[in-house]
């Protein structure tokens, strides 16, 4: 696919997913600007491309810096957010200022500067724990946290900007994304990043509950590809897409796979299930498949292997 735009702004581009989008855009010859306040992101995620991007260190709510960052930009990939659900529970107003008002600021700047397309990162959290599986976009959202409400609000505002103001938008509801550069440092980090760092130090992982709960894991490079597709293809406009693998993996299976790949024989330690933990999560990806022709390219084994190599080796992967 030859991209039909030459410049892009990645909000949250110093973070896990955003920095991989930056890499691919540069590889495709796109001029890249990044705005990031480095609250959870890190310059080291961009160290290998530092000379090739325009980096704006600041907050997406800062109109001055946003106006500068958006100059000459054709497409915005909006990833900047307070991503910790726990933080949004503790700080519902502060987090809403970033996730709600911040997203609205991005849409508004896109309107003012005639940006061609805005691709917004949303979350499967909007589904809550409704029992229907797999999750389909037509289901009624049931947010259970400020984070989920904020993500849903972002989707709704994106739709209004698309339909009312003619700012082309597309929203991507990610399921559990994993890959190199995912930060394992908090107990609420993605389970794969935590298990990879346990394996690297030959430590025992903690499994909350019986380990038979399952998730739909999607490799970060597939998430990058669908972001670019959504930017490229106007059939994405005004729509929301589930982005997952449509495959389920239990937490027990995950640790067994990592052990097999690393030749480790470490028994996990089981702890009580986390309160509020969702038992099962699985995406229906028919909508993105039929609309954008997207289906994941990386098998779970391939994605895990790449993540493992990156965990054991140096950054820049
Ligand atoms: P991340 O924390 O690595 O990236 C978020 C980035 O946004 C960070 O670099 C952070 O410094 C930046 N940021 C936060 N607040 C900002 C602000 N006010 N102004 C400027 N920059 C700000 O997290 P990630 O996993 O890469 O998540 C990227 C996006 O994907 C987020 O919108 C998140 O909600 C969404 N998402 C991620 C997952 C997942 O599994 N990782 C799942 C669903 C949705
Ligand atoms: C994910 C999001 C979360 C969001 C939720 C809603 C991430 C990192 N978290 O949570 O913000 O609210 O979707 O859909 O994307 N586990 C262990 N041991 C560990 C870590 C985790 O057993 O050391 C278990 C968890 O209890 C859970 C599973 O692994 O059952 C997955 O955990 P996690 O990676 O945090 O993702 P979600 O729970 O899906």
PDB file of C-alpha atoms in Angstrom, residues 33 37 40 55 58 70 75 93-94 97-98 102 111 170 192 217 220 231 243 249 256-257 266 303 313:
ATOM      1  CA  UNK A  33       5.951  15.158  14.248  1.00  0.00           C
ATOM      2  CA  UNK A  37       4.488  15.129  27.677  1.00  0.00           C
ATOM      3  CA  UNK A  40       4.290   7.503  30.711  1.00  0.00           C
ATOM      4  CA  UNK A  55       9.511  16.386  18.748  1.00  0.00           C
ATOM      5  CA  UNK A  58       4.249  19.179  25.949  1.00  0.00           C
ATOM      6  CA  UNK A  70       0.023  20.617  13.625  1.00  0.00           C
ATOM      7  CA  UNK A  75      -3.009  13.038   9.340  1.00  0.00           C
ATOM      8  CA  UNK A  93     -11.451  14.794  36.726  1.00  0.00           C
ATOM      9  CA  UNK A  94      -7.744  15.194  35.950  1.00  0.00           C
ATOM     10  CA  UNK A  97      -9.149  16.652  31.237  1.00  0.00           C
ATOM     11  CA  UNK A  98      -6.611  14.671  29.220  1.00  0.00           C
ATOM     12  CA  UNK A 102      -7.516  16.535  25.246  1.00  0.00           C
ATOM     13  CA  UNK A 111     -10.907  21.170  12.131  1.00  0.00           C
ATOM     14  CA  UNK A 170     -11.791   6.687  12.534  1.00  0.00           C
ATOM     15  CA  UNK A 192       2.899 -10.079  28.624  1.00  0.00           C
ATOM     16  CA  UNK A 217      -3.742 -10.456  22.432  1.00  0.00           C
ATOM     17  CA  UNK A 220       1.833  -4.069  18.174  1.00  0.00           C
ATOM     18  CA  UNK A 231      -5.621   6.752   7.735  1.00  0.00           C
ATOM     19  CA  UNK A 243      -8.773  -4.425  16.796  1.00  0.00           C
ATOM     20  CA  UNK A 249      -5.216 -17.306  25.107  1.00  0.00           C
ATOM     21  CA  UNK A 256       3.554 -22.105  29.430  1.00  0.00           C
ATOM     22  CA  UNK A 257       4.411 -20.690  26.007  1.00  0.00           C
ATOM     23  CA  UNK A 266       9.204 -22.139  36.629  1.00  0.00           C
ATOM     24  CA  UNK A 303       4.786 -11.843  18.192  1.00  0.00           C
ATOM     25  CA  UNK A 313      18.391  -7.457  23.966  1.00  0.00           C
TER      26      UNK A 313
END
